[in-house]
Amino acid sequence: FFGRHPRAMFRRAFAQSAIFRRIPLQLRWGSAKAERDDRFAKLQNEDVDFFKQILPTGVVTDSDQLERYNADWLNQWHGNSQVVLKPSTTQQVSHILSYCNSRRLAVCPQGGNTGLVGGSVPVHDEIIVSLERMRNVIEFDEVSGAITCEAGCVLENLDTYLNERGFAMPLDLGAKGTCQIGGNVATNAGGLRFLRYGSLHQNVLGLKAVLPCGTVIDHMNRLKKDNTG
């Protein structure tokens, strides 16, 4: 398959399939877009005012600044979000999601926005919750080699932090200077060190997460195996 364009291969495979051979087929790469679900509310001025109370300096509504959050890395998929929220604590994320859940406002969480499949940008006008301000290393245990950090930590910064202490991240990517560990974990990123250290999910010991309703679940654990409970 070397030297063949993947889109052409995709079209050819479907055109030659016995199942689809008699069906007129026209594929337009990246053109399909789902219709907006009317069950979700639209953003109002009072919603923005509420977010500004929670995040006095973490609400972006300027159209020029919104542009980079609404477009994916390949500039192929574009959303139409009218606001980006930048929480810096778990509680702020909880308040945001609890409010959005009560108002039926759709949300699009976003990390470093380095994905190549459009999964990190809104489909329509969803509220973007960017985790770029949650970039603190909370703790590092040199005995067990376990690091506790926030989801917005950039992968390269984590690797530099560990290298200074004689350790290394079990993940290395070409986008490491921009991608965030939360997105790496969410997508189970592979990277250059996969064969040596395994998948990223195998290296995650615990998580603290916020559910869509705003509930915080805490499953932090430093042990690879825990027989208690």
GROMACS .gro file of C-alpha atoms in nm:
model
  229
    1PHE     CA    1   0.000   0.000   0.000
    2PHE     CA    2   0.299   0.232   0.010
    3GLY     CA    3   0.267   0.530  -0.221
    4ARG     CA    4  -0.112   0.506  -0.250
    5HIS     CA    5  -0.332   0.784  -0.123
    6PRO     CA    6  -0.547   0.660   0.171
    7ARG     CA    7  -0.859   0.838   0.047
    8ALA     CA    8  -0.831   0.676  -0.295
    9MET     CA    9  -0.777   0.336  -0.133
   10PHE     CA   10  -1.085   0.390   0.084
   11ARG     CA   11  -1.305   0.476  -0.214
   12ARG     CA   12  -1.167   0.190  -0.422
   13ALA     CA   13  -1.226  -0.065  -0.146
   14PHE     CA   14  -1.593   0.032  -0.120
   15ALA     CA   15  -1.644   0.054  -0.495
   16GLN     CA   16  -1.508  -0.300  -0.542
   17SER     CA   17  -1.704  -0.449  -0.252
   18ALA     CA   18  -1.966  -0.705  -0.352
   19ILE     CA   19  -2.212  -0.554  -0.105
   20PHE     CA   20  -2.189  -0.201  -0.244
   21ARG     CA   21  -2.118  -0.280  -0.609
   22ARG     CA   22  -2.473  -0.216  -0.733
   23ILE     CA   23  -2.529   0.089  -0.512
   24PRO     CA   24  -2.438   0.432  -0.654
   25LEU     CA   25  -2.175   0.560  -0.415
   26GLN     CA   26  -2.030   0.905  -0.375
   27LEU     CA   27  -1.791   0.970  -0.088
   28ARG     CA   28  -1.699   1.322   0.006
   29TRP     CA   29  -1.414   1.306   0.254
   30GLY     CA   30  -1.491   1.495   0.576
   31SER     CA   31  -1.813   1.653   0.441
   32ALA     CA   32  -2.070   1.467   0.652
   33LYS     CA   33  -2.206   1.667   0.944
   34ALA     CA   34  -2.475   1.567   1.190
   35GLU     CA   35  -2.777   1.788   1.235
   36ARG     CA   36  -2.796   1.989   1.555
   37ASP     CA   37  -3.011   1.823   1.820
   38ASP     CA   38  -3.290   2.063   1.918
   39ARG     CA   39  -3.307   1.909   2.264
   40PHE     CA   40  -2.995   2.109   2.353
   41ALA     CA   41  -3.040   2.473   2.447
   42LYS     CA   42  -2.859   2.762   2.282
   43LEU     CA   43  -2.617   2.984   2.470
   44GLN     CA   44  -2.770   3.299   2.617
   45ASN     CA   45  -2.616   3.616   2.763
   46GLU     CA   46  -2.716   3.510   3.114
   47ASP     CA   47  -2.522   3.187   3.066
   48VAL     CA   48  -2.207   3.384   2.982
   49ASP     CA   49  -2.264   3.605   3.287
   50PHE     CA   50  -2.285   3.296   3.507
   51PHE     CA   51  -1.962   3.156   3.367
   52LYS     CA   52  -1.786   3.487   3.429
   53GLN     CA   53  -1.883   3.463   3.795
   54ILE     CA   54  -1.710   3.124   3.818
   55LEU     CA   55  -1.418   3.216   3.591
   56PRO     CA   56  -1.352   3.592   3.614
   57THR     CA   57  -1.055   3.567   3.373
   58GLY     CA   58  -1.132   3.236   3.206
   59VAL     CA   59  -1.414   3.315   2.963
   60VAL     CA   60  -1.332   3.377   2.595
   61THR     CA   61  -1.598   3.526   2.367
   62ASP     CA   62  -1.387   3.725   2.121
   63SER     CA   63  -1.436   3.585   1.770
   64ASP     CA   64  -1.068   3.614   1.677
   65GLN     CA   65  -0.960   3.422   1.985
   66LEU     CA   66  -1.233   3.163   1.937
   67GLU     CA   67  -1.109   3.073   1.591
   68ARG     CA   68  -0.821   2.848   1.699
   69TYR     CA   69  -1.044   2.654   1.939
   70ASN     CA   70  -1.310   2.597   1.672
   71ALA     CA   71  -1.071   2.449   1.414
   72ASP     CA   72  -0.888   2.118   1.431
   73TRP     CA   73  -0.512   2.078   1.374
   74LEU     CA   74  -0.560   1.994   1.006
   75ASN     CA   75  -0.799   2.288   0.962
   76GLN     CA   76  -1.045   2.043   0.809
   77TRP     CA   77  -1.322   2.042   1.069
   78HIS     CA   78  -1.470   2.361   1.211
   79GLY     CA   79  -1.718   2.426   1.488
   80ASN     CA   80  -1.913   2.737   1.579
   81SER     CA   81  -1.871   2.766   1.954
   82GLN     CA   82  -1.947   3.111   2.092
   83VAL     CA   83  -1.757   3.072   2.418
   84VAL     CA   84  -1.449   2.895   2.554
   85LEU     CA   85  -1.422   2.828   2.927
   86LYS     CA   86  -1.082   2.784   3.093
   87PRO     CA   87  -1.118   2.636   3.441
   88SER     CA   88  -0.811   2.594   3.659
   89THR     CA   89  -0.953   2.362   3.929
   90THR     CA   90  -1.162   2.047   3.946
   91GLN     CA   91  -1.434   2.232   4.137
   92GLN     CA   92  -1.463   2.489   3.861
   93VAL     CA   93  -1.508   2.210   3.607
   94SER     CA   94  -1.773   2.060   3.834
   95HIS     CA   95  -1.965   2.389   3.858
   96ILE     CA   96  -1.951   2.436   3.481
   97LEU     CA   97  -2.080   2.089   3.397
   98SER     CA   98  -2.347   2.098   3.667
   99TYR     CA   99  -2.481   2.424   3.524
  100CYS     CA  100  -2.462   2.306   3.163
  101ASN     CA  101  -2.642   1.986   3.258
  102SER     CA  102  -2.923   2.180   3.424
  103ARG     CA  103  -2.953   2.412   3.123
  104ARG     CA  104  -2.908   2.133   2.867
  105LEU     CA  105  -2.611   2.310   2.711
  106ALA     CA  106  -2.385   2.083   2.504
  107VAL     CA  107  -2.017   2.075   2.600
  108CYS     CA  108  -1.699   1.990   2.409
  109PRO     CA  109  -1.395   1.922   2.632
  110GLN     CA  110  -1.067   2.019   2.468
  111GLY     CA  111  -0.703   1.952   2.549
  112GLY     CA  112  -0.413   2.042   2.321
  113ASN     CA  113  -0.634   2.009   2.010
  114THR     CA  114  -0.369   1.805   1.827
  115GLY     CA  115  -0.600   1.522   1.717
  116LEU     CA  116  -0.634   1.441   1.347
  117VAL     CA  117  -0.995   1.319   1.341
  118GLY     CA  118  -1.185   1.630   1.455
  119GLY     CA  119  -1.279   1.485   1.793
  120SER     CA  120  -1.151   1.785   1.989
  121VAL     CA  121  -1.358   2.055   1.818
  122PRO     CA  122  -1.732   2.120   1.845
  123VAL     CA  123  -1.966   1.987   1.579
  124HIS     CA  124  -2.201   2.283   1.611
  125ASP     CA  125  -2.211   2.549   1.885
  126GLU     CA  126  -2.113   2.342   2.187
  127ILE     CA  127  -1.942   2.517   2.478
  128ILE     CA  128  -1.569   2.444   2.469
  129VAL     CA  129  -1.414   2.360   2.805
  130SER     CA  130  -1.039   2.399   2.759
  131LEU     CA  131  -0.814   2.237   3.020
  132GLU     CA  132  -0.504   2.436   2.926
  133ARG     CA  133  -0.494   2.609   3.266
  134MET     CA  134  -0.494   2.281   3.459
  135ARG     CA  135  -0.123   2.214   3.411
  136ASN     CA  136   0.014   2.158   3.761
  137VAL     CA  137   0.218   1.860   3.879
  138ILE     CA  138   0.060   1.773   4.212
  139GLU     CA  139   0.300   1.508   4.336
  140PHE     CA  140   0.579   1.273   4.227
  141ASP     CA  141   0.678   0.966   4.425
  142GLU     CA  142   1.036   0.870   4.338
  143VAL     CA  143   1.003   0.536   4.519
  144SER     CA  144   0.713   0.404   4.311
  145GLY     CA  145   0.775   0.627   4.009
  146ALA     CA  146   0.414   0.748   4.013
  147ILE     CA  147   0.333   1.104   3.912
  148THR     CA  148   0.009   1.284   3.994
  149CYS     CA  149  -0.077   1.574   3.765
  150GLU     CA  150  -0.365   1.771   3.619
  151ALA     CA  151  -0.520   1.687   3.284
  152GLY     CA  152  -0.390   1.999   3.109
  153CYS     CA  153  -0.021   1.921   3.161
  154VAL     CA  154   0.166   1.926   2.830
  155LEU     CA  155   0.336   1.591   2.763
  156GLU     CA  156   0.678   1.744   2.690
  157ASN     CA  157   0.671   1.942   3.016
  158LEU     CA  158   0.597   1.624   3.210
  159ASP     CA  159   0.879   1.439   3.035
  160THR     CA  160   1.122   1.724   3.112
  161TYR     CA  161   1.009   1.729   3.474
  162LEU     CA  162   1.076   1.356   3.507
  163ASN     CA  163   1.404   1.362   3.312
  164GLU     CA  164   1.543   1.609   3.564
  165ARG     CA  165   1.477   1.345   3.831
  166GLY     CA  166   1.613   1.047   3.640
  167PHE     CA  167   1.276   0.922   3.512
  168ALA     CA  168   1.083   0.937   3.186
  169MET     CA  169   0.723   0.937   3.067
  170PRO     CA  170   0.608   0.604   2.915
  171LEU     CA  171   0.475   0.802   2.618
  172ASP     CA  172   0.645   1.003   2.344
  173LEU     CA  173   0.466   1.166   2.051
  174GLY     CA  174   0.547   1.402   1.770
  175ALA     CA  175   0.290   1.643   1.915
  176LYS     CA  176   0.438   1.625   2.266
  177GLY     CA  177   0.508   1.999   2.275
  178THR     CA  178   0.135   2.074   2.250
  179CYS     CA  179  -0.071   1.768   2.339
  180GLN     CA  180  -0.200   1.733   2.694
  181ILE     CA  181  -0.191   1.426   2.915
  182GLY     CA  182  -0.569   1.430   2.962
  183GLY     CA  183  -0.622   1.391   2.589
  184ASN     CA  184  -0.346   1.129   2.571
  185VAL     CA  185  -0.523   0.920   2.834
  186ALA     CA  186  -0.867   0.975   2.679
  187THR     CA  187  -0.746   0.846   2.340
  188ASN     CA  188  -0.508   0.584   2.482
  189ALA     CA  189  -0.227   0.735   2.276
  190GLY     CA  190   0.043   0.493   2.159
  191GLY     CA  191   0.354   0.676   2.046
  192LEU     CA  192   0.719   0.580   2.015
  193ARG     CA  193   0.754   0.400   2.349
  194PHE     CA  194   0.454   0.172   2.313
  195LEU     CA  195   0.650  -0.152   2.261
  196ARG     CA  196   0.864  -0.093   2.568
  197TYR     CA  197   0.609   0.041   2.818
  198GLY     CA  198   0.276  -0.076   2.677
  199SER     CA  199  -0.036   0.131   2.614
  200LEU     CA  200  -0.096   0.446   2.815
  201HIS     CA  201  -0.403   0.294   2.980
  202GLN     CA  202  -0.178   0.025   3.126
  203ASN     CA  203   0.027   0.298   3.294
  204VAL     CA  204  -0.265   0.488   3.449
  205LEU     CA  205  -0.301   0.401   3.818
  206GLY     CA  206  -0.596   0.623   3.907
  207LEU     CA  207  -0.823   0.904   3.796
  208LYS     CA  208  -1.021   1.191   3.938
  209ALA     CA  209  -1.295   1.284   3.693
  210VAL     CA  210  -1.602   1.503   3.664
  211LEU     CA  211  -1.919   1.341   3.534
  212PRO     CA  212  -2.150   1.530   3.292
  213CYS     CA  213  -2.384   1.605   3.582
  214GLY     CA  214  -2.101   1.775   3.773
  215THR     CA  215  -2.035   1.495   4.021
  216VAL     CA  216  -1.666   1.446   4.104
  217ILE     CA  217  -1.547   1.085   4.127
  218ASP     CA  218  -1.215   1.016   4.292
  219HIS     CA  219  -1.040   0.690   4.207
  220MET     CA  220  -0.684   0.799   4.268
  221ASN     CA  221  -0.455   0.508   4.345
  222ARG     CA  222  -0.076   0.466   4.352
  223LEU     CA  223  -0.081   0.088   4.348
  224LYS     CA  224  -0.064  -0.126   4.036
  225LYS     CA  225  -0.257  -0.394   4.218
  226ASP     CA  226  -0.491  -0.336   4.513
  227ASN     CA  227  -0.676  -0.624   4.679
  228THR     CA  228  -0.854  -0.413   4.942
  229GLY     CA  229  -1.225  -0.341   4.940
   0.00000   0.00000   0.00000
